[in-house]
Amino acid sequence: MYLNDTARVRHPRTDFEQRLATITAVEPQPGQQPGDWYQLRFPHGQTRWYLPDSIHLRTRDDERRCLLDALTAARAALRHAVHLAQDYDASIAVDLDLLAIELDATVRYRLDVPLGDPDDHSDPNPSEEGVR
């Protein structure tokens, strides 16, 4: 681990520790276990010291992949909720469908990738066997 690497706390205890941080200082502990101490600076300016086994390095690409996975899961859940709401309350289904469309548009605009066909209303949890 080096200065200016980005990292996450393995077991965050506060809200700000859940954010991606930057290594801003290293305090060497030659010959001592468990090793050097690393200072992380979080986006709102908070800093804390951690041992190496308490943090893991993350690149922007790692974070992007995790974000896209989470957004894809959120979209699938929204589409499933739309399907369920159609039989419960059509107005809820319309609102959720608009939310899913906004999510698609945001991801396309901000991350420059499509999450998939916005008109795909297929069941995200199809059964393994045919319906009888």
Coordinates of N, CA, C and O in Angstrom, one line a residue:
M1 N 0.9 -1.2 0.0 CA 0.0 0.0 0.0 C 0.9 1.2 0.0 O 1.9 1.3 0.7
Y2 N 0.5 2.2 -0.8 CA 1.3 3.4 -0.9 C 0.4 4.7 -0.7 O -0.8 4.6 -0.8
L3 N 1.1 5.8 -0.5 CA 0.4 7.1 -0.4 C -0.5 7.3 -1.6 O -0.1 7.0 -2.8
N4 N -1.6 7.9 -1.5 CA -2.6 8.2 -2.5 C -3.3 7.0 -3.1 O -4.1 7.2 -4.0
D5 N -3.1 5.8 -2.6 CA -3.9 4.6 -3.0 C -5.3 4.8 -2.4 O -5.4 5.5 -1.4
T6 N -6.3 4.3 -3.1 CA -7.6 4.3 -2.5 C -7.9 3.0 -1.9 O -7.5 1.9 -2.3
A7 N -8.7 3.1 -0.8 CA -9.0 1.9 0.0 C -10.3 2.0 0.7 O -10.9 3.1 0.8
R8 N -10.8 0.9 1.2 CA -12.0 0.8 2.0 C -11.7 0.1 3.3 O -10.8 -0.8 3.4
V9 N -12.4 0.5 4.3 CA -12.3 -0.1 5.7 C -13.0 -1.5 5.6 O -14.2 -1.5 5.1
R10 N -12.4 -2.5 6.0 CA -13.1 -3.9 6.0 C -14.3 -4.0 6.8 O -15.3 -4.6 6.4
H11 N -14.3 -3.4 8.0 CA -15.4 -3.5 8.9 C -15.7 -2.1 9.4 O -15.4 -1.8 10.6
P12 N -16.4 -1.3 8.6 CA -16.7 0.1 9.1 C -17.6 0.1 10.3 O -18.5 -0.7 10.5
R13 N -17.3 1.1 11.2 CA -18.0 1.3 12.4 C -18.9 2.5 12.4 O -19.7 2.7 13.2
T14 N -18.5 3.4 11.4 CA -19.3 4.7 11.3 C -19.7 4.8 9.9 O -19.2 4.2 9.0
D15 N -20.7 5.8 9.6 CA -21.1 6.0 8.3 C -20.0 6.4 7.4 O -19.9 6.0 6.2
F16 N -19.2 7.4 7.8 CA -18.1 7.9 6.9 C -17.1 6.8 6.6 O -16.5 6.9 5.5
E17 N -16.9 5.8 7.4 CA -16.0 4.7 7.1 C -16.4 3.8 6.0 O -15.7 3.0 5.5
Q18 N -17.7 3.9 5.6 CA -18.2 3.1 4.5 C -17.8 3.7 3.2 O -18.0 3.1 2.1
R19 N -17.3 4.9 3.2 CA -16.9 5.6 1.9 C -15.5 5.2 1.5 O -14.6 4.8 2.3
L20 N -15.2 5.4 0.2 CA -13.9 5.2 -0.4 C -13.0 6.2 0.2 O -13.3 7.4 0.3
A21 N -11.8 5.8 0.6 CA -10.8 6.8 1.3 C -9.5 6.7 0.5 O -9.2 5.9 -0.3
T22 N -8.6 7.7 0.9 CA -7.3 7.8 0.3 C -6.3 7.6 1.4 O -6.4 8.2 2.5
I23 N -5.2 6.9 1.1 CA -4.1 6.7 2.1 C -3.3 8.0 2.0 O -2.8 8.4 1.0
T24 N -3.3 8.7 3.2 CA -2.6 10.0 3.2 C -1.3 10.0 4.0 O -0.5 11.0 4.0
A25 N -1.1 8.9 4.8 CA 0.1 8.9 5.6 C 0.4 7.4 6.0 O -0.5 6.6 6.1
V26 N 1.7 7.1 6.2 CA 2.1 5.8 6.6 C 3.0 6.0 7.8 O 4.0 6.7 7.7
E27 N 2.7 5.3 8.9 CA 3.6 5.3 10.0 C 4.3 3.9 10.2 O 3.7 3.0 10.6
P28 N 5.6 3.9 9.7 CA 6.2 2.6 9.7 C 6.4 2.1 11.2 O 6.7 2.8 12.1
Q29 N 6.3 0.8 11.3 CA 6.6 0.1 12.6 C 7.6 -1.0 12.3 O 7.2 -2.2 12.3
P30 N 8.8 -0.7 12.0 CA 9.8 -1.7 11.7 C 10.0 -2.8 12.7 O 10.1 -2.5 13.9
G31 N 9.9 -4.0 12.2 CA 10.1 -5.2 13.1 C 9.0 -5.5 14.1 O 9.1 -6.3 14.9
Q32 N 7.9 -4.7 14.0 CA 6.8 -4.9 15.0 C 5.6 -5.5 14.2 O 5.3 -5.2 13.1
Q33 N 4.9 -6.4 14.9 CA 3.7 -6.9 14.4 C 2.5 -6.2 15.0 O 2.6 -5.7 16.1
P34 N 1.5 -5.9 14.3 CA 1.1 -6.5 13.0 C 1.5 -5.6 11.8 O 1.2 -6.0 10.7
G35 N 2.3 -4.6 12.0 CA 2.9 -3.9 10.8 C 2.6 -2.4 10.9 O 2.2 -1.8 11.9
D36 N 2.8 -1.7 9.7 CA 2.7 -0.3 9.6 C 1.2 0.1 9.9 O 0.3 -0.6 9.7
W37 N 1.1 1.4 10.3 CA -0.2 2.0 10.4 C -0.5 2.9 9.2 O 0.5 3.6 8.7
Y38 N -1.7 2.9 8.7 CA -2.1 3.7 7.5 C -3.2 4.7 7.9 O -4.2 4.3 8.5
Q39 N -2.9 6.0 7.5 CA -4.0 7.0 7.8 C -4.8 7.1 6.5 O -4.3 7.3 5.4
L40 N -6.1 7.0 6.7 CA -7.1 7.1 5.6 C -7.8 8.5 5.8 O -8.2 8.8 6.9
R41 N -8.0 9.2 4.6 CA -8.8 10.4 4.6 C -10.0 10.1 3.8 O -10.0 9.6 2.7
F42 N -11.2 10.4 4.5 CA -12.5 10.2 3.9 C -13.0 11.4 3.1 O -12.4 12.5 3.4
P43 N -14.0 11.3 2.3 CA -14.4 12.4 1.4 C -14.8 13.7 2.2 O -14.6 14.8 1.6
H44 N -15.2 13.6 3.4 CA -15.6 14.9 4.1 C -14.5 15.3 5.0 O -14.8 16.2 5.9
G45 N -13.3 14.8 4.9 CA -12.2 15.3 5.7 C -11.8 14.5 6.9 O -10.8 14.8 7.5
Q46 N -12.6 13.6 7.3 CA -12.3 12.8 8.5 C -11.1 11.9 8.2 O -10.9 11.4 7.1
T47 N -10.2 11.7 9.2 CA -9.1 10.8 9.1 C -9.0 9.9 10.2 O -9.5 10.2 11.3
R48 N -8.6 8.7 10.0 CA -8.4 7.7 11.0 C -7.2 6.8 10.6 O -6.8 6.7 9.4
W49 N -6.6 6.2 11.6 CA -5.4 5.3 11.4 C -5.9 3.9 11.5 O -6.7 3.5 12.3
Y50 N -5.3 3.0 10.6 CA -5.7 1.6 10.5 C -4.5 0.7 10.3 O -3.5 1.1 9.7
L51 N -4.6 -0.5 10.8 CA -3.6 -1.5 10.5 C -3.9 -2.1 9.1 O -5.0 -2.0 8.6
P52 N -2.9 -2.7 8.4 CA -3.1 -3.2 7.1 C -4.2 -4.2 6.9 O -4.9 -4.2 5.9
D53 N -4.4 -5.0 7.9 CA -5.5 -6.1 7.8 C -6.9 -5.5 8.0 O -7.9 -6.2 7.8
S54 N -7.0 -4.2 8.3 CA -8.3 -3.6 8.5 C -8.8 -2.8 7.3 O -9.9 -2.3 7.3
I55 N -7.9 -2.8 6.3 CA -8.3 -2.0 5.0 C -8.0 -2.9 3.8 O -7.2 -3.8 3.9
H56 N -8.7 -2.6 2.7 CA -8.3 -3.3 1.5 C -8.3 -2.3 0.4 O -9.1 -1.3 0.3
L57 N -7.3 -2.4 -0.5 CA -7.2 -1.5 -1.6 C -8.3 -1.6 -2.6 O -8.7 -2.7 -2.9
R58 N -8.7 -0.5 -3.2 CA -9.8 -0.5 -4.2 C -9.4 0.5 -5.2 O -9.0 1.6 -4.9
T59 N -9.6 0.2 -6.5 CA -9.4 1.1 -7.6 C -10.7 1.7 -8.0 O -11.8 1.2 -7.6
R60 N -10.7 2.8 -8.8 CA -11.9 3.3 -9.3 C -12.6 2.3 -10.2 O -13.9 2.3 -10.2
D61 N -11.9 1.5 -10.9 CA -12.5 0.5 -11.7 C -13.3 -0.6 -10.8 O -14.4 -1.0 -11.2
D62 N -12.6 -0.9 -9.7 CA -13.3 -1.9 -8.8 C -14.6 -1.3 -8.3 O -15.7 -1.9 -8.2
E63 N -14.6 0.0 -7.9 CA -15.7 0.7 -7.4 C -16.8 0.8 -8.5 O -18.0 0.6 -8.2
R64 N -16.4 1.1 -9.7 CA -17.4 1.2 -10.8 C -18.1 -0.1 -11.0 O -19.3 -0.2 -11.2
R65 N -17.3 -1.2 -11.0 CA -17.9 -2.6 -11.2 C -18.9 -2.9 -10.1 O -20.0 -3.4 -10.3
C66 N -18.6 -2.6 -8.9 CA -19.5 -2.8 -7.7 C -20.7 -1.9 -7.9 O -21.9 -2.4 -7.6
L67 N -20.6 -0.7 -8.3 CA -21.7 0.2 -8.4 C -22.6 -0.3 -9.5 O -23.8 -0.3 -9.3
L68 N -22.1 -0.7 -10.7 CA -22.9 -1.2 -11.7 C -23.6 -2.5 -11.3 O -24.8 -2.7 -11.7
D69 N -23.0 -3.4 -10.6 CA -23.6 -4.6 -10.0 C -24.8 -4.2 -9.1 O -25.9 -4.8 -9.3
A70 N -24.6 -3.2 -8.3 CA -25.7 -2.8 -7.3 C -26.8 -2.2 -8.1 O -28.0 -2.4 -7.8
L71 N -26.5 -1.4 -9.1 CA -27.6 -0.7 -9.9 C -28.3 -1.7 -10.8 O -29.5 -1.6 -10.9
T72 N -27.6 -2.7 -11.3 CA -28.3 -3.7 -12.1 C -29.2 -4.5 -11.2 O -30.4 -4.8 -11.6
A73 N -28.8 -4.8 -9.9 CA -29.7 -5.5 -9.0 C -30.9 -4.7 -8.6 O -32.0 -5.2 -8.5
A74 N -30.7 -3.4 -8.4 CA -31.7 -2.5 -8.1 C -32.8 -2.4 -9.2 O -34.0 -2.4 -9.0
R75 N -32.3 -2.4 -10.5 CA -33.1 -2.3 -11.6 C -34.0 -3.6 -11.7 O -35.2 -3.5 -12.0
A76 N -33.4 -4.7 -11.5 CA -34.1 -6.0 -11.5 C -35.2 -6.0 -10.5 O -36.3 -6.5 -10.7
A77 N -34.8 -5.6 -9.3 CA -35.8 -5.5 -8.2 C -37.0 -4.6 -8.5 O -38.1 -4.9 -8.2
L78 N -36.6 -3.4 -9.1 CA -37.7 -2.5 -9.5 C -38.6 -3.1 -10.5 O -39.8 -3.0 -10.5
R79 N -38.0 -3.8 -11.5 CA -38.8 -4.4 -12.6 C -39.7 -5.5 -12.0 O -40.9 -5.6 -12.4
H80 N -39.2 -6.2 -11.0 CA -40.0 -7.2 -10.4 C -41.2 -6.6 -9.6 O -42.3 -7.1 -9.6
A81 N -40.8 -5.5 -8.9 CA -41.9 -4.8 -8.1 C -42.9 -4.2 -9.0 O -44.1 -4.2 -8.7
V82 N -42.6 -3.7 -10.2 CA -43.6 -3.2 -11.2 C -44.5 -4.4 -11.6 O -45.7 -4.2 -11.6
H83 N -43.9 -5.5 -11.8 CA -44.8 -6.7 -12.2 C -45.7 -7.1 -11.1 O -46.9 -7.3 -11.3
L84 N -45.3 -7.1 -9.9 CA -46.1 -7.4 -8.7 C -47.2 -6.3 -8.5 O -48.4 -6.6 -8.2
A85 N -46.8 -5.0 -8.6 CA -47.7 -3.9 -8.4 C -48.8 -3.8 -9.4 O -49.9 -3.3 -9.1
Q86 N -48.6 -4.4 -10.6 CA -49.6 -4.3 -11.7 C -50.9 -5.0 -11.2 O -52.0 -4.6 -11.6
D87 N -50.8 -6.0 -10.4 CA -52.0 -6.7 -9.9 C -52.5 -6.2 -8.6 O -53.6 -6.5 -8.1
Y88 N -51.7 -5.3 -8.0 CA -52.1 -4.8 -6.7 C -52.7 -3.4 -6.8 O -53.8 -3.1 -6.3
D89 N -51.9 -2.5 -7.4 CA -52.4 -1.1 -7.6 C -51.6 -0.5 -8.8 O -50.4 -0.3 -8.8
A90 N -52.4 -0.3 -9.9 CA -51.8 0.2 -11.1 C -51.0 1.5 -11.0 O -50.0 1.7 -11.7
S91 N -51.5 2.4 -10.1 CA -50.7 3.7 -9.9 C -49.4 3.5 -9.3 O -48.4 4.1 -9.7
I92 N -49.3 2.5 -8.4 CA -47.9 2.1 -7.9 C -47.0 1.6 -9.0 O -45.9 1.9 -9.1
A93 N -47.6 0.7 -9.8 CA -46.9 0.1 -10.9 C -46.3 1.2 -11.8 O -45.2 1.2 -12.3
V94 N -47.1 2.2 -12.1 CA -46.7 3.3 -13.0 C -45.6 4.1 -12.3 O -44.6 4.4 -13.0
D95 N -45.7 4.4 -11.1 CA -44.7 5.2 -10.3 C -43.3 4.4 -10.3 O -42.3 5.0 -10.5
L96 N -43.4 3.1 -10.0 CA -42.2 2.3 -10.0 C -41.6 2.1 -11.4 O -40.4 2.1 -11.5
D97 N -42.4 2.1 -12.4 CA -41.9 2.0 -13.8 C -41.2 3.3 -14.1 O -40.1 3.2 -14.7
L98 N -41.7 4.4 -13.7 CA -41.0 5.7 -14.0 C -39.7 5.7 -13.2 O -38.7 6.3 -13.8
L99 N -39.7 5.2 -12.0 CA -38.5 5.2 -11.3 C -37.4 4.3 -12.0 O -36.2 4.7 -12.1
A100 N -37.8 3.2 -12.5 CA -36.9 2.3 -13.2 C -36.4 3.0 -14.5 O -35.2 2.9 -14.8
I101 N -37.2 3.7 -15.2 CA -36.8 4.4 -16.4 C -35.8 5.5 -16.0 O -34.8 5.7 -16.7
E102 N -36.1 6.2 -14.9 CA -35.1 7.3 -14.4 C -33.8 6.6 -14.0 O -32.7 7.2 -14.3
L103 N -33.8 5.5 -13.4 CA -32.6 4.8 -13.0 C -31.8 4.4 -14.3 O -30.6 4.7 -14.4
D104 N -32.5 3.9 -15.3 CA -31.8 3.6 -16.6 C -31.2 4.8 -17.2 O -30.0 4.8 -17.6
A105 N -31.9 5.9 -17.2 CA -31.4 7.2 -17.8 C -30.2 7.7 -17.1 O -29.3 8.2 -17.7
T106 N -30.3 7.7 -15.7 CA -29.2 8.2 -14.9 C -27.9 7.4 -15.2 O -26.8 7.9 -15.3
V107 N -28.0 6.0 -15.2 CA -26.9 5.2 -15.4 C -26.3 5.4 -16.8 O -25.1 5.5 -17.0
R108 N -27.2 5.5 -17.8 CA -26.7 5.8 -19.2 C -26.0 7.1 -19.3 O -25.0 7.3 -19.9
Y109 N -26.5 8.2 -18.6 CA -26.0 9.5 -18.7 C -24.7 9.6 -17.8 O -23.7 10.1 -18.3
R110 N -24.7 9.1 -16.6 CA -23.6 9.3 -15.7 C -22.4 8.3 -15.9 O -21.3 8.7 -15.7
L111 N -22.8 7.1 -16.2 CA -21.8 6.0 -16.3 C -21.5 5.6 -17.8 O -20.7 4.8 -18.1
D112 N -22.4 6.1 -18.7 CA -22.2 5.9 -20.1 C -22.3 4.4 -20.5 O -21.6 3.9 -21.3
V113 N -23.2 3.7 -19.8 CA -23.5 2.3 -20.1 C -25.0 2.0 -19.9 O -25.6 2.6 -19.1
P114 N -25.6 1.2 -20.8 CA -27.0 0.8 -20.6 C -27.1 -0.3 -19.6 O -26.2 -1.2 -19.5
L115 N -28.2 -0.3 -18.8 CA -28.4 -1.4 -17.9 C -29.2 -2.6 -18.6 O -29.3 -3.6 -18.0
G116 N -29.6 -2.3 -19.8 CA -30.4 -3.3 -20.5 C -31.6 -2.6 -21.1 O -31.8 -1.4 -21.1
D117 N -32.5 -3.4 -21.7 CA -33.6 -2.9 -22.4 C -34.6 -2.4 -21.4 O -35.2 -3.1 -20.6
P118 N -34.9 -1.0 -21.4 CA -35.8 -0.4 -20.5 C -37.3 -0.9 -20.6 O -38.1 -0.8 -19.7
D119 N -37.6 -1.6 -21.7 CA -39.0 -2.1 -21.9 C -39.1 -3.6 -21.6 O -40.1 -4.2 -21.8
D120 N -38.0 -4.1 -21.1 CA -38.0 -5.5 -20.7 C -38.8 -5.7 -19.4 O -38.3 -5.3 -18.3
H121 N -39.9 -6.3 -19.5 CA -40.7 -6.6 -18.3 C -40.7 -8.0 -17.9 O -41.7 -8.5 -17.2
S122 N -39.7 -8.8 -18.3 CA -39.7 -10.2 -18.0 C -39.4 -10.4 -16.5 O -38.9 -9.6 -15.8
D123 N -39.8 -11.5 -16.0 CA -39.7 -11.9 -14.6 C -38.2 -12.1 -14.3 O -37.6 -13.0 -14.9
P124 N -37.6 -11.4 -13.3 CA -36.2 -11.6 -13.0 C -36.0 -12.9 -12.3 O -34.8 -13.4 -12.1
N125 N -37.1 -13.6 -11.9 CA -36.9 -14.9 -11.1 C -37.8 -16.0 -11.8 O -38.7 -16.5 -11.2
P126 N -37.4 -16.3 -13.1 CA -38.2 -17.3 -13.8 C -38.1 -18.7 -13.1 O -37.0 -19.0 -12.5
S127 N -39.1 -19.5 -13.2 CA -39.1 -20.8 -12.6 C -38.2 -21.7 -13.5 O -38.0 -21.4 -14.7
E128 N -37.6 -22.7 -12.9 CA -36.8 -23.6 -13.7 C -37.6 -24.6 -14.5 O -37.0 -25.1 -15.5
E129 N -38.8 -24.8 -14.2 CA -39.6 -25.7 -15.0 C -40.8 -24.9 -15.6 O -41.1 -23.8 -15.1
G130 N -41.4 -25.4 -16.6 CA -42.5 -24.8 -17.3 C -43.7 -24.7 -16.4 O -43.8 -25.4 -15.4
V131 N -44.6 -23.8 -16.7 CA -45.8 -23.6 -15.9 C -46.8 -24.6 -16.5 O -47.0 -24.8 -17.7
R132 N -47.6 -25.2 -15.6 CA -48.5 -26.2 -16.0 C -49.9 -25.7 -15.7 O -50.2 -25.2 -14.7

